JSON list of C-alpha atoms in Angstrom, two decimals:
[
{"chain": "A", "resi": 1, "resn": "UNK", "atom": "CA", "xyz": [13.36, 26.10, 2.36]},
{"chain": "A", "resi": 2, "resn": "UNK", "atom": "CA", "xyz": [11.17, 24.10, 4.72]},
{"chain": "A", "resi": 3, "resn": "UNK", "atom": "CA", "xyz": [11.36, 20.31, 4.72]},
{"chain": "A", "resi": 4, "resn": "UNK", "atom": "CA", "xyz": [8.67, 17.84, 5.75]},
{"chain": "A", "resi": 5, "resn": "UNK", "atom": "CA", "xyz": [8.98, 14.14, 6.47]},
{"chain": "A", "resi": 6, "resn": "UNK", "atom": "CA", "xyz": [5.93, 12.31, 5.11]},
{"chain": "A", "resi": 7, "resn": "UNK", "atom": "CA", "xyz": [4.90, 8.74, 5.90]},
{"chain": "A", "resi": 8, "resn": "UNK", "atom": "CA", "xyz": [2.13, 6.65, 4.39]},
{"chain": "A", "resi": 9, "resn": "UNK", "atom": "CA", "xyz": [2.72, 7.30, 0.67]},
{"chain": "A", "resi": 10, "resn": "UNK", "atom": "CA", "xyz": [2.81, 4.15, -1.47]},
{"chain": "A", "resi": 11, "resn": "UNK", "atom": "CA", "xyz": [3.40, 5.48, -5.00]},
{"chain": "A", "resi": 12, "resn": "UNK", "atom": "CA", "xyz": [4.23, 8.53, -7.10]},
{"chain": "A", "resi": 13, "resn": "UNK", "atom": "CA", "xyz": [0.51, 9.34, -7.43]},
{"chain": "A", "resi": 14, "resn": "UNK", "atom": "CA", "xyz": [0.38, 9.77, -3.65]},
{"chain": "A", "resi": 15, "resn": "UNK", "atom": "CA", "xyz": [3.22, 12.29, -3.90]},
{"chain": "A", "resi": 16, "resn": "UNK", "atom": "CA", "xyz": [1.35, 14.18, -6.63]},
{"chain": "A", "resi": 17, "resn": "UNK", "atom": "CA", "xyz": [-1.76, 14.43, -4.42]},
{"chain": "A", "resi": 18, "resn": "UNK", "atom": "CA", "xyz": [0.34, 15.66, -1.47]},
{"chain": "A", "resi": 19, "resn": "UNK", "atom": "CA", "xyz": [2.02, 18.29, -3.67]},
{"chain": "A", "resi": 20, "resn": "UNK", "atom": "CA", "xyz": [-1.38, 19.53, -4.87]},
{"chain": "A", "resi": 21, "resn": "UNK", "atom": "CA", "xyz": [-2.70, 19.76, -1.30]},
{"chain": "A", "resi": 22, "resn": "UNK", "atom": "CA", "xyz": [0.39, 21.59, 0.00]},
{"chain": "A", "resi": 23, "resn": "UNK", "atom": "CA", "xyz": [0.35, 24.15, -2.80]},
{"chain": "A", "resi": 24, "resn": "UNK", "atom": "CA", "xyz": [-3.23, 25.06, -1.85]},
{"chain": "A", "resi": 25, "resn": "UNK", "atom": "CA", "xyz": [-2.11, 26.11, 1.65]},
{"chain": "A", "resi": 26, "resn": "UNK", "atom": "CA", "xyz": [-1.94, 29.92, 1.95]},
{"chain": "A", "resi": 27, "resn": "UNK", "atom": "CA", "xyz": [1.69, 31.01, 2.02]},
{"chain": "A", "resi": 28, "resn": "UNK", "atom": "CA", "xyz": [3.10, 28.07, 0.07]},
{"chain": "A", "resi": 29, "resn": "UNK", "atom": "CA", "xyz": [4.95, 29.33, -3.01]},
{"chain": "A", "resi": 30, "resn": "UNK", "atom": "CA", "xyz": [5.97, 25.91, -4.33]},
{"chain": "A", "resi": 31, "resn": "UNK", "atom": "CA", "xyz": [6.29, 22.30, -3.20]},
{"chain": "A", "resi": 32, "resn": "UNK", "atom": "CA", "xyz": [8.45, 19.39, -4.38]},
{"chain": "A", "resi": 33, "resn": "UNK", "atom": "CA", "xyz": [7.28, 16.03, -3.01]},
{"chain": "A", "resi": 34, "resn": "UNK", "atom": "CA", "xyz": [9.25, 12.77, -3.37]},
{"chain": "A", "resi": 35, "resn": "UNK", "atom": "CA", "xyz": [7.60, 9.40, -2.73]},
{"chain": "A", "resi": 36, "resn": "UNK", "atom": "CA", "xyz": [11.00, 7.64, -2.81]},
{"chain": "A", "resi": 37, "resn": "UNK", "atom": "CA", "xyz": [12.44, 9.94, -0.12]},
{"chain": "A", "resi": 38, "resn": "UNK", "atom": "CA", "xyz": [9.22, 10.31, 1.86]},
{"chain": "A", "resi": 39, "resn": "UNK", "atom": "CA", "xyz": [9.82, 14.04, 1.97]},
{"chain": "A", "resi": 40, "resn": "UNK", "atom": "CA", "xyz": [8.61, 17.41, 0.76]},
{"chain": "A", "resi": 41, "resn": "UNK", "atom": "CA", "xyz": [10.59, 20.58, 0.11]},
{"chain": "A", "resi": 42, "resn": "UNK", "atom": "CA", "xyz": [8.63, 23.82, 0.29]},
{"chain": "A", "resi": 43, "resn": "UNK", "atom": "CA", "xyz": [9.23, 27.48, -0.44]},
{"chain": "A", "resi": 44, "resn": "UNK", "atom": "CA", "xyz": [7.09, 29.49, 2.00]},
{"chain": "A", "resi": 45, "resn": "UNK", "atom": "CA", "xyz": [6.09, 33.05, 2.66]},
{"chain": "A", "resi": 46, "resn": "UNK", "atom": "CA", "xyz": [7.31, 34.37, 6.02]},
{"chain": "A", "resi": 47, "resn": "UNK", "atom": "CA", "xyz": [4.91, 33.49, 8.81]},
{"chain": "A", "resi": 48, "resn": "UNK", "atom": "CA", "xyz": [3.35, 30.45, 7.15]},
{"chain": "A", "resi": 49, "resn": "UNK", "atom": "CA", "xyz": [2.05, 28.19, 9.92]},
{"chain": "A", "resi": 50, "resn": "UNK", "atom": "CA", "xyz": [3.67, 24.72, 10.02]},
{"chain": "A", "resi": 51, "resn": "UNK", "atom": "CA", "xyz": [0.45, 23.29, 11.46]},
{"chain": "A", "resi": 52, "resn": "UNK", "atom": "CA", "xyz": [-1.36, 24.23, 8.25]},
{"chain": "A", "resi": 53, "resn": "UNK", "atom": "CA", "xyz": [1.14, 22.17, 6.25]},
{"chain": "A", "resi": 54, "resn": "UNK", "atom": "CA", "xyz": [0.86, 19.06, 8.40]},
{"chain": "A", "resi": 55, "resn": "UNK", "atom": "CA", "xyz": [-2.93, 19.40, 8.49]},
{"chain": "A", "resi": 56, "resn": "UNK", "atom": "CA", "xyz": [-3.09, 19.51, 4.69]},
{"chain": "A", "resi": 57, "resn": "UNK", "atom": "CA", "xyz": [-1.12, 16.27, 4.48]},
{"chain": "A", "resi": 58, "resn": "UNK", "atom": "CA", "xyz": [-3.13, 14.64, 7.27]},
{"chain": "A", "resi": 59, "resn": "UNK", "atom": "CA", "xyz": [-6.32, 15.46, 5.37]},
{"chain": "A", "resi": 60, "resn": "UNK", "atom": "CA", "xyz": [-5.19, 13.00, 2.68]},
{"chain": "A", "resi": 61, "resn": "UNK", "atom": "CA", "xyz": [-4.58, 10.23, 5.20]},
{"chain": "A", "resi": 62, "resn": "UNK", "atom": "CA", "xyz": [-0.79, 10.62, 5.48]},
{"chain": "A", "resi": 63, "resn": "UNK", "atom": "CA", "xyz": [1.39, 11.80, 8.34]},
{"chain": "A", "resi": 64, "resn": "UNK", "atom": "CA", "xyz": [3.80, 14.72, 8.16]},
{"chain": "A", "resi": 65, "resn": "UNK", "atom": "CA", "xyz": [6.21, 16.42, 10.49]},
{"chain": "A", "resi": 66, "resn": "UNK", "atom": "CA", "xyz": [8.84, 19.11, 10.11]},
{"chain": "A", "resi": 67, "resn": "UNK", "atom": "CA", "xyz": [12.18, 17.51, 9.28]},
{"chain": "A", "resi": 68, "resn": "UNK", "atom": "CA", "xyz": [13.82, 19.75, 11.87]},
{"chain": "A", "resi": 69, "resn": "UNK", "atom": "CA", "xyz": [11.39, 18.69, 14.61]},
{"chain": "A", "resi": 70, "resn": "UNK", "atom": "CA", "xyz": [12.43, 15.95, 17.04]},
{"chain": "A", "resi": 71, "resn": "UNK", "atom": "CA", "xyz": [10.41, 12.75, 16.69]},
{"chain": "A", "resi": 72, "resn": "UNK", "atom": "CA", "xyz": [7.73, 12.23, 19.30]},
{"chain": "A", "resi": 73, "resn": "UNK", "atom": "CA", "xyz": [7.97, 9.16, 21.49]},
{"chain": "A", "resi": 74, "resn": "UNK", "atom": "CA", "xyz": [4.42, 7.86, 21.19]},
{"chain": "A", "resi": 75, "resn": "UNK", "atom": "CA", "xyz": [4.20, 4.38, 22.73]},
{"chain": "A", "resi": 76, "resn": "UNK", "atom": "CA", "xyz": [0.42, 4.02, 22.51]},
{"chain": "A", "resi": 77, "resn": "UNK", "atom": "CA", "xyz": [0.26, 2.35, 19.09]},
{"chain": "A", "resi": 78, "resn": "UNK", "atom": "CA", "xyz": [0.16, -1.41, 18.59]},
{"chain": "A", "resi": 79, "resn": "UNK", "atom": "CA", "xyz": [3.51, -1.38, 16.76]},
{"chain": "A", "resi": 80, "resn": "UNK", "atom": "CA", "xyz": [5.25, 0.28, 19.69]},
{"chain": "A", "resi": 81, "resn": "UNK", "atom": "CA", "xyz": [3.58, -2.11, 22.14]},
{"chain": "A", "resi": 82, "resn": "UNK", "atom": "CA", "xyz": [5.01, -5.02, 20.17]},
{"chain": "A", "resi": 83, "resn": "UNK", "atom": "CA", "xyz": [8.44, -3.39, 20.28]},
{"chain": "A", "resi": 84, "resn": "UNK", "atom": "CA", "xyz": [8.17, -3.30, 24.05]},
{"chain": "A", "resi": 85, "resn": "UNK", "atom": "CA", "xyz": [6.96, -6.90, 24.36]},
{"chain": "A", "resi": 86, "resn": "UNK", "atom": "CA", "xyz": [9.79, -8.19, 22.17]},
{"chain": "A", "resi": 87, "resn": "UNK", "atom": "CA", "xyz": [12.45, -6.08, 23.84]},
{"chain": "A", "resi": 88, "resn": "UNK", "atom": "CA", "xyz": [13.23, -4.23, 20.62]},
{"chain": "A", "resi": 89, "resn": "UNK", "atom": "CA", "xyz": [13.34, -0.89, 22.35]},
{"chain": "A", "resi": 90, "resn": "UNK", "atom": "CA", "xyz": [16.56, -1.79, 24.18]},
{"chain": "A", "resi": 91, "resn": "UNK", "atom": "CA", "xyz": [19.51, 0.35, 23.28]},
{"chain": "A", "resi": 92, "resn": "UNK", "atom": "CA", "xyz": [22.47, -1.29, 21.61]},
{"chain": "A", "resi": 93, "resn": "UNK", "atom": "CA", "xyz": [25.55, -0.12, 19.80]},
{"chain": "A", "resi": 94, "resn": "UNK", "atom": "CA", "xyz": [24.52, 2.32, 17.12]},
{"chain": "A", "resi": 95, "resn": "UNK", "atom": "CA", "xyz": [21.23, 3.28, 18.74]},
{"chain": "A", "resi": 96, "resn": "UNK", "atom": "CA", "xyz": [17.84, 1.62, 18.89]},
{"chain": "A", "resi": 97, "resn": "UNK", "atom": "CA", "xyz": [17.68, -1.90, 17.50]},
{"chain": "A", "resi": 98, "resn": "UNK", "atom": "CA", "xyz": [15.04, -2.23, 14.76]},
{"chain": "A", "resi": 99, "resn": "UNK", "atom": "CA", "xyz": [12.23, -4.69, 15.25]},
{"chain": "A", "resi": 100, "resn": "UNK", "atom": "CA", "xyz": [12.45, -7.66, 12.88]},
{"chain": "A", "resi": 101, "resn": "UNK", "atom": "CA", "xyz": [9.06, -8.67, 11.46]},
{"chain": "A", "resi": 102, "resn": "UNK", "atom": "CA", "xyz": [8.17, -11.72, 9.37]},
{"chain": "A", "resi": 103, "resn": "UNK", "atom": "CA", "xyz": [4.87, -11.46, 7.50]},
{"chain": "A", "resi": 104, "resn": "UNK", "atom": "CA", "xyz": [3.45, -14.77, 6.26]},
{"chain": "A", "resi": 105, "resn": "UNK", "atom": "CA", "xyz": [1.57, -14.42, 2.98]},
{"chain": "A", "resi": 106, "resn": "UNK", "atom": "CA", "xyz": [1.35, -11.56, 0.48]},
{"chain": "A", "resi": 107, "resn": "UNK", "atom": "CA", "xyz": [-2.35, -10.75, 0.18]},
{"chain": "A", "resi": 108, "resn": "UNK", "atom": "CA", "xyz": [-3.95, -7.40, 0.93]},
{"chain": "A", "resi": 109, "resn": "UNK", "atom": "CA", "xyz": [-3.71, -7.63, 4.73]},
{"chain": "A", "resi": 110, "resn": "UNK", "atom": "CA", "xyz": [-0.13, -8.92, 4.60]},
{"chain": "A", "resi": 111, "resn": "UNK", "atom": "CA", "xyz": [0.92, -6.09, 2.28]},
{"chain": "A", "resi": 112, "resn": "UNK", "atom": "CA", "xyz": [-0.68, -3.49, 4.53]},
{"chain": "A", "resi": 113, "resn": "UNK", "atom": "CA", "xyz": [1.06, -4.94, 7.59]},
{"chain": "A", "resi": 114, "resn": "UNK", "atom": "CA", "xyz": [4.44, -5.11, 5.84]},
{"chain": "A", "resi": 115, "resn": "UNK", "atom": "CA", "xyz": [4.26, -1.54, 4.52]},
{"chain": "A", "resi": 116, "resn": "UNK", "atom": "CA", "xyz": [3.17, -0.14, 7.88]},
{"chain": "A", "resi": 117, "resn": "UNK", "atom": "CA", "xyz": [5.95, -2.01, 9.70]},
{"chain": "A", "resi": 118, "resn": "UNK", "atom": "CA", "xyz": [8.57, -0.70, 7.25]},
{"chain": "A", "resi": 119, "resn": "UNK", "atom": "CA", "xyz": [7.14, 2.79, 7.65]},
{"chain": "A", "resi": 120, "resn": "UNK", "atom": "CA", "xyz": [7.64, 2.49, 11.41]},
{"chain": "A", "resi": 121, "resn": "UNK", "atom": "CA", "xyz": [11.28, 1.43, 11.00]},
{"chain": "A", "resi": 122, "resn": "UNK", "atom": "CA", "xyz": [11.11, -2.36, 11.20]},
{"chain": "A", "resi": 123, "resn": "UNK", "atom": "CA", "xyz": [13.15, -4.81, 9.14]},
{"chain": "A", "resi": 124, "resn": "UNK", "atom": "CA", "xyz": [10.48, -6.79, 7.30]},
{"chain": "A", "resi": 125, "resn": "UNK", "atom": "CA", "xyz": [10.60, -10.16, 5.54]},
{"chain": "A", "resi": 126, "resn": "UNK", "atom": "CA", "xyz": [7.53, -11.05, 3.47]},
{"chain": "A", "resi": 127, "resn": "UNK", "atom": "CA", "xyz": [7.15, -14.83, 3.10]},
{"chain": "A", "resi": 128, "resn": "UNK", "atom": "CA", "xyz": [5.15, -16.25, 0.17]},
{"chain": "A", "resi": 129, "resn": "UNK", "atom": "CA", "xyz": [5.16, -19.86, -1.04]},
{"chain": "A", "resi": 130, "resn": "UNK", "atom": "CA", "xyz": [3.23, -19.17, -4.25]},
{"chain": "A", "resi": 131, "resn": "UNK", "atom": "CA", "xyz": [2.38, -16.15, -6.38]},
{"chain": "A", "resi": 132, "resn": "UNK", "atom": "CA", "xyz": [2.65, -12.66, -4.92]},
{"chain": "A", "resi": 133, "resn": "UNK", "atom": "CA", "xyz": [-0.78, -11.14, -4.28]},
{"chain": "A", "resi": 134, "resn": "UNK", "atom": "CA", "xyz": [-2.61, -13.87, -2.42]},
{"chain": "A", "resi": 135, "resn": "UNK", "atom": "CA", "xyz": [-6.08, -15.19, -3.14]},
{"chain": "A", "resi": 136, "resn": "UNK", "atom": "CA", "xyz": [-7.92, -11.98, -4.05]},
{"chain": "A", "resi": 137, "resn": "UNK", "atom": "CA", "xyz": [-5.93, -10.77, -7.03]},
{"chain": "A", "resi": 138, "resn": "UNK", "atom": "CA", "xyz": [-4.85, -14.18, -8.34]},
{"chain": "A", "resi": 139, "resn": "UNK", "atom": "CA", "xyz": [-7.75, -16.61, -7.98]},
{"chain": "A", "resi": 140, "resn": "UNK", "atom": "CA", "xyz": [-10.53, -14.89, -6.04]},
{"chain": "A", "resi": 141, "resn": "UNK", "atom": "CA", "xyz": [-12.08, -11.44, -6.27]},
{"chain": "A", "resi": 142, "resn": "UNK", "atom": "CA", "xyz": [-10.37, -10.05, -9.37]},
{"chain": "A", "resi": 143, "resn": "UNK", "atom": "CA", "xyz": [-10.50, -12.99, -11.82]},
{"chain": "A", "resi": 144, "resn": "UNK", "atom": "CA", "xyz": [-14.00, -14.04, -10.71]},
{"chain": "A", "resi": 145, "resn": "UNK", "atom": "CA", "xyz": [-15.40, -10.54, -11.24]},
{"chain": "A", "resi": 146, "resn": "UNK", "atom": "CA", "xyz": [-13.84, -10.36, -14.70]},
{"chain": "A", "resi": 147, "resn": "UNK", "atom": "CA", "xyz": [-15.61, -13.61, -15.64]},
{"chain": "A", "resi": 148, "resn": "UNK", "atom": "CA", "xyz": [-18.88, -12.41, -14.10]},
{"chain": "A", "resi": 149, "resn": "UNK", "atom": "CA", "xyz": [-18.66, -9.26, -16.21]},
{"chain": "A", "resi": 150, "resn": "UNK", "atom": "CA", "xyz": [-17.92, -11.31, -19.34]},
{"chain": "A", "resi": 151, "resn": "UNK", "atom": "CA", "xyz": [-20.95, -13.52, -18.62]},
{"chain": "A", "resi": 152, "resn": "UNK", "atom": "CA", "xyz": [-23.11, -10.41, -18.17]},
{"chain": "A", "resi": 153, "resn": "UNK", "atom": "CA", "xyz": [-22.04, -9.06, -21.56]},
{"chain": "A", "resi": 154, "resn": "UNK", "atom": "CA", "xyz": [-22.82, -12.43, -23.17]},
{"chain": "A", "resi": 155, "resn": "UNK", "atom": "CA", "xyz": [-26.26, -12.38, -21.51]},
{"chain": "A", "resi": 156, "resn": "UNK", "atom": "CA", "xyz": [-27.02, -8.87, -22.81]},
{"chain": "A", "resi": 157, "resn": "UNK", "atom": "CA", "xyz": [-26.20, -9.93, -26.35]},
{"chain": "A", "resi": 158, "resn": "UNK", "atom": "CA", "xyz": [-28.37, -13.02, -26.06]},
{"chain": "A", "resi": 159, "resn": "UNK", "atom": "CA", "xyz": [-31.36, -11.40, -24.29]},
{"chain": "A", "resi": 160, "resn": "UNK", "atom": "CA", "xyz": [-32.03, -7.99, -25.86]},
{"chain": "A", "resi": 161, "resn": "UNK", "atom": "CA", "xyz": [-34.63, -5.82, -24.08]},
{"chain": "A", "resi": 162, "resn": "UNK", "atom": "CA", "xyz": [-35.34, -4.18, -27.45]},
{"chain": "A", "resi": 163, "resn": "UNK", "atom": "CA", "xyz": [-36.45, -7.27, -29.39]},
{"chain": "A", "resi": 164, "resn": "UNK", "atom": "CA", "xyz": [-38.83, -5.23, -31.52]},
{"chain": "A", "resi": 165, "resn": "UNK", "atom": "CA", "xyz": [-36.07, -3.26, -33.20]},
{"chain": "A", "resi": 166, "resn": "UNK", "atom": "CA", "xyz": [-32.81, -4.79, -32.00]},
{"chain": "A", "resi": 167, "resn": "UNK", "atom": "CA", "xyz": [-32.82, -8.54, -32.32]},
{"chain": "A", "resi": 168, "resn": "UNK", "atom": "CA", "xyz": [-30.66, -10.52, -29.87]},
{"chain": "A", "resi": 169, "resn": "UNK", "atom": "CA", "xyz": [-27.72, -12.41, -31.33]},
{"chain": "A", "resi": 170, "resn": "UNK", "atom": "CA", "xyz": [-26.17, -15.40, -29.58]},
{"chain": "A", "resi": 171, "resn": "UNK", "atom": "CA", "xyz": [-22.50, -14.45, -29.07]},
{"chain": "A", "resi": 172, "resn": "UNK", "atom": "CA", "xyz": [-19.55, -16.48, -30.28]},
{"chain": "A", "resi": 173, "resn": "UNK", "atom": "CA", "xyz": [-17.50, -17.10, -27.16]},
{"chain": "A", "resi": 174, "resn": "UNK", "atom": "CA", "xyz": [-13.81, -17.82, -27.72]},
{"chain": "A", "resi": 175, "resn": "UNK", "atom": "CA", "xyz": [-13.01, -19.11, -24.26]},
{"chain": "A", "resi": 176, "resn": "UNK", "atom": "CA", "xyz": [-9.24, -19.19, -24.74]},
{"chain": "A", "resi": 177, "resn": "UNK", "atom": "CA", "xyz": [-9.19, -15.50, -25.69]},
{"chain": "A", "resi": 178, "resn": "UNK", "atom": "CA", "xyz": [-11.46, -14.54, -22.81]},
{"chain": "A", "resi": 179, "resn": "UNK", "atom": "CA", "xyz": [-9.19, -16.39, -20.37]},
{"chain": "A", "resi": 180, "resn": "UNK", "atom": "CA", "xyz": [-6.11, -14.74, -21.88]},
{"chain": "A", "resi": 181, "resn": "UNK", "atom": "CA", "xyz": [-7.68, -11.30, -21.44]},
{"chain": "A", "resi": 182, "resn": "UNK", "atom": "CA", "xyz": [-8.64, -12.17, -17.87]},
{"chain": "A", "resi": 183, "resn": "UNK", "atom": "CA", "xyz": [-5.11, -13.33, -17.01]},
{"chain": "A", "resi": 184, "resn": "UNK", "atom": "CA", "xyz": [-3.55, -10.24, -18.61]},
{"chain": "A", "resi": 185, "resn": "UNK", "atom": "CA", "xyz": [-5.67, -8.01, -16.39]},
{"chain": "A", "resi": 186, "resn": "UNK", "atom": "CA", "xyz": [-4.79, -10.08, -13.30]},
{"chain": "A", "resi": 187, "resn": "UNK", "atom": "CA", "xyz": [-1.07, -9.80, -14.14]},
{"chain": "A", "resi": 188, "resn": "UNK", "atom": "CA", "xyz": [-1.40, -6.04, -14.64]},
{"chain": "A", "resi": 189, "resn": "UNK", "atom": "CA", "xyz": [-3.12, -5.51, -11.29]},
{"chain": "A", "resi": 190, "resn": "UNK", "atom": "CA", "xyz": [-0.70, -7.80, -9.45]},
{"chain": "A", "resi": 191, "resn": "UNK", "atom": "CA", "xyz": [2.24, -5.77, -10.70]},
{"chain": "A", "resi": 192, "resn": "UNK", "atom": "CA", "xyz": [0.59, -2.40, -10.00]},
{"chain": "A", "resi": 193, "resn": "UNK", "atom": "CA", "xyz": [-0.71, -3.20, -6.51]},
{"chain": "A", "resi": 194, "resn": "UNK", "atom": "CA", "xyz": [1.83, -5.71, -5.21]},
{"chain": "A", "resi": 195, "resn": "UNK", "atom": "CA", "xyz": [5.05, -6.40, -7.14]},
{"chain": "A", "resi": 196, "resn": "UNK", "atom": "CA", "xyz": [5.63, -2.78, -8.20]},
{"chain": "A", "resi": 197, "resn": "UNK", "atom": "CA", "xyz": [5.20, -1.50, -4.65]},
{"chain": "A", "resi": 198, "resn": "UNK", "atom": "CA", "xyz": [7.50, -4.16, -3.20]},
{"chain": "A", "resi": 199, "resn": "UNK", "atom": "CA", "xyz": [10.17, -3.38, -5.80]},
{"chain": "A", "resi": 200, "resn": "UNK", "atom": "CA", "xyz": [10.47, 0.15, -4.41]},
{"chain": "A", "resi": 201, "resn": "UNK", "atom": "CA", "xyz": [10.22, -0.87, -0.76]},
{"chain": "A", "resi": 202, "resn": "UNK", "atom": "CA", "xyz": [12.94, -2.07, 1.64]},
{"chain": "A", "resi": 203, "resn": "UNK", "atom": "CA", "xyz": [10.84, -5.08, 2.67]},
{"chain": "A", "resi": 204, "resn": "UNK", "atom": "CA", "xyz": [12.56, -8.32, 1.67]},
{"chain": "A", "resi": 205, "resn": "UNK", "atom": "CA", "xyz": [10.46, -10.94, -0.17]},
{"chain": "A", "resi": 206, "resn": "UNK", "atom": "CA", "xyz": [11.35, -14.63, 0.03]},
{"chain": "A", "resi": 207, "resn": "UNK", "atom": "CA", "xyz": [9.63, -17.58, -1.67]},
{"chain": "A", "resi": 208, "resn": "UNK", "atom": "CA", "xyz": [9.26, -20.51, 0.73]},
{"chain": "A", "resi": 209, "resn": "UNK", "atom": "CA", "xyz": [6.77, -22.37, 2.88]},
{"chain": "A", "resi": 210, "resn": "UNK", "atom": "CA", "xyz": [6.61, -21.29, 6.52]},
{"chain": "A", "resi": 211, "resn": "UNK", "atom": "CA", "xyz": [5.32, -23.10, 9.59]},
{"chain": "A", "resi": 212, "resn": "UNK", "atom": "CA", "xyz": [5.18, -22.48, 13.32]},
{"chain": "A", "resi": 213, "resn": "UNK", "atom": "CA", "xyz": [7.17, -24.80, 15.58]},
{"chain": "A", "resi": 214, "resn": "UNK", "atom": "CA", "xyz": [6.77, -25.54, 19.25]},
{"chain": "A", "resi": 215, "resn": "UNK", "atom": "CA", "xyz": [3.97, -24.59, 21.57]},
{"chain": "A", "resi": 216, "resn": "UNK", "atom": "CA", "xyz": [2.61, -21.08, 20.96]},
{"chain": "A", "resi": 217, "resn": "UNK", "atom": "CA", "xyz": [3.03, -18.67, 23.84]},
{"chain": "A", "resi": 218, "resn": "UNK", "atom": "CA", "xyz": [1.29, -15.30, 24.22]},
{"chain": "A", "resi": 219, "resn": "UNK", "atom": "CA", "xyz": [3.56, -12.34, 23.57]},
{"chain": "A", "resi": 220, "resn": "UNK", "atom": "CA", "xyz": [1.29, -9.89, 25.37]},
{"chain": "A", "resi": 221, "resn": "UNK", "atom": "CA", "xyz": [0.66, -9.59, 29.07]}
]
């Protein structure tokens, strides 16, 4: 059996896509991919090129390496630069000390930052004073577009382009029911895209209000 370490997956659907891509590589007999473990187990024909496996995963936007291969020390990324600035690369008892990251807010950008930091080995605390998901899913993009779509449907019923044979009918709008349907969809998306992902992730979420104290100083040279 050949084992791959895979980073970048955020759900079981990601694992299913990776499995499908790996099983299309010539020489792959079967593949078992686990999102929870961030790993793949493959049965291969003799002589199957490892580069073909990692390339298939990279083609989906994820990163893969042979589990037996030593990790590369690539210090060119922003995350590793921050580790250097903060002194997190110093050796202590038990090996390298993990960088501790606090992410303020829980919107799309905050989630992406938290997941990437966890993926790179940091201890992450996500700080949110209100509802998980931030502005977009809770009060901005998602709920507003649902109401825009509802208004469009009401307009189509009121202004028929086929008046000659399909008379328009002013709709009866039950606002409370429309709002309930809107909120149900918002709750569903919040759980699928935010809460559900955090539940299966080592990032710690705390509910409180955060603030910076003291005079800010640059952390980069």
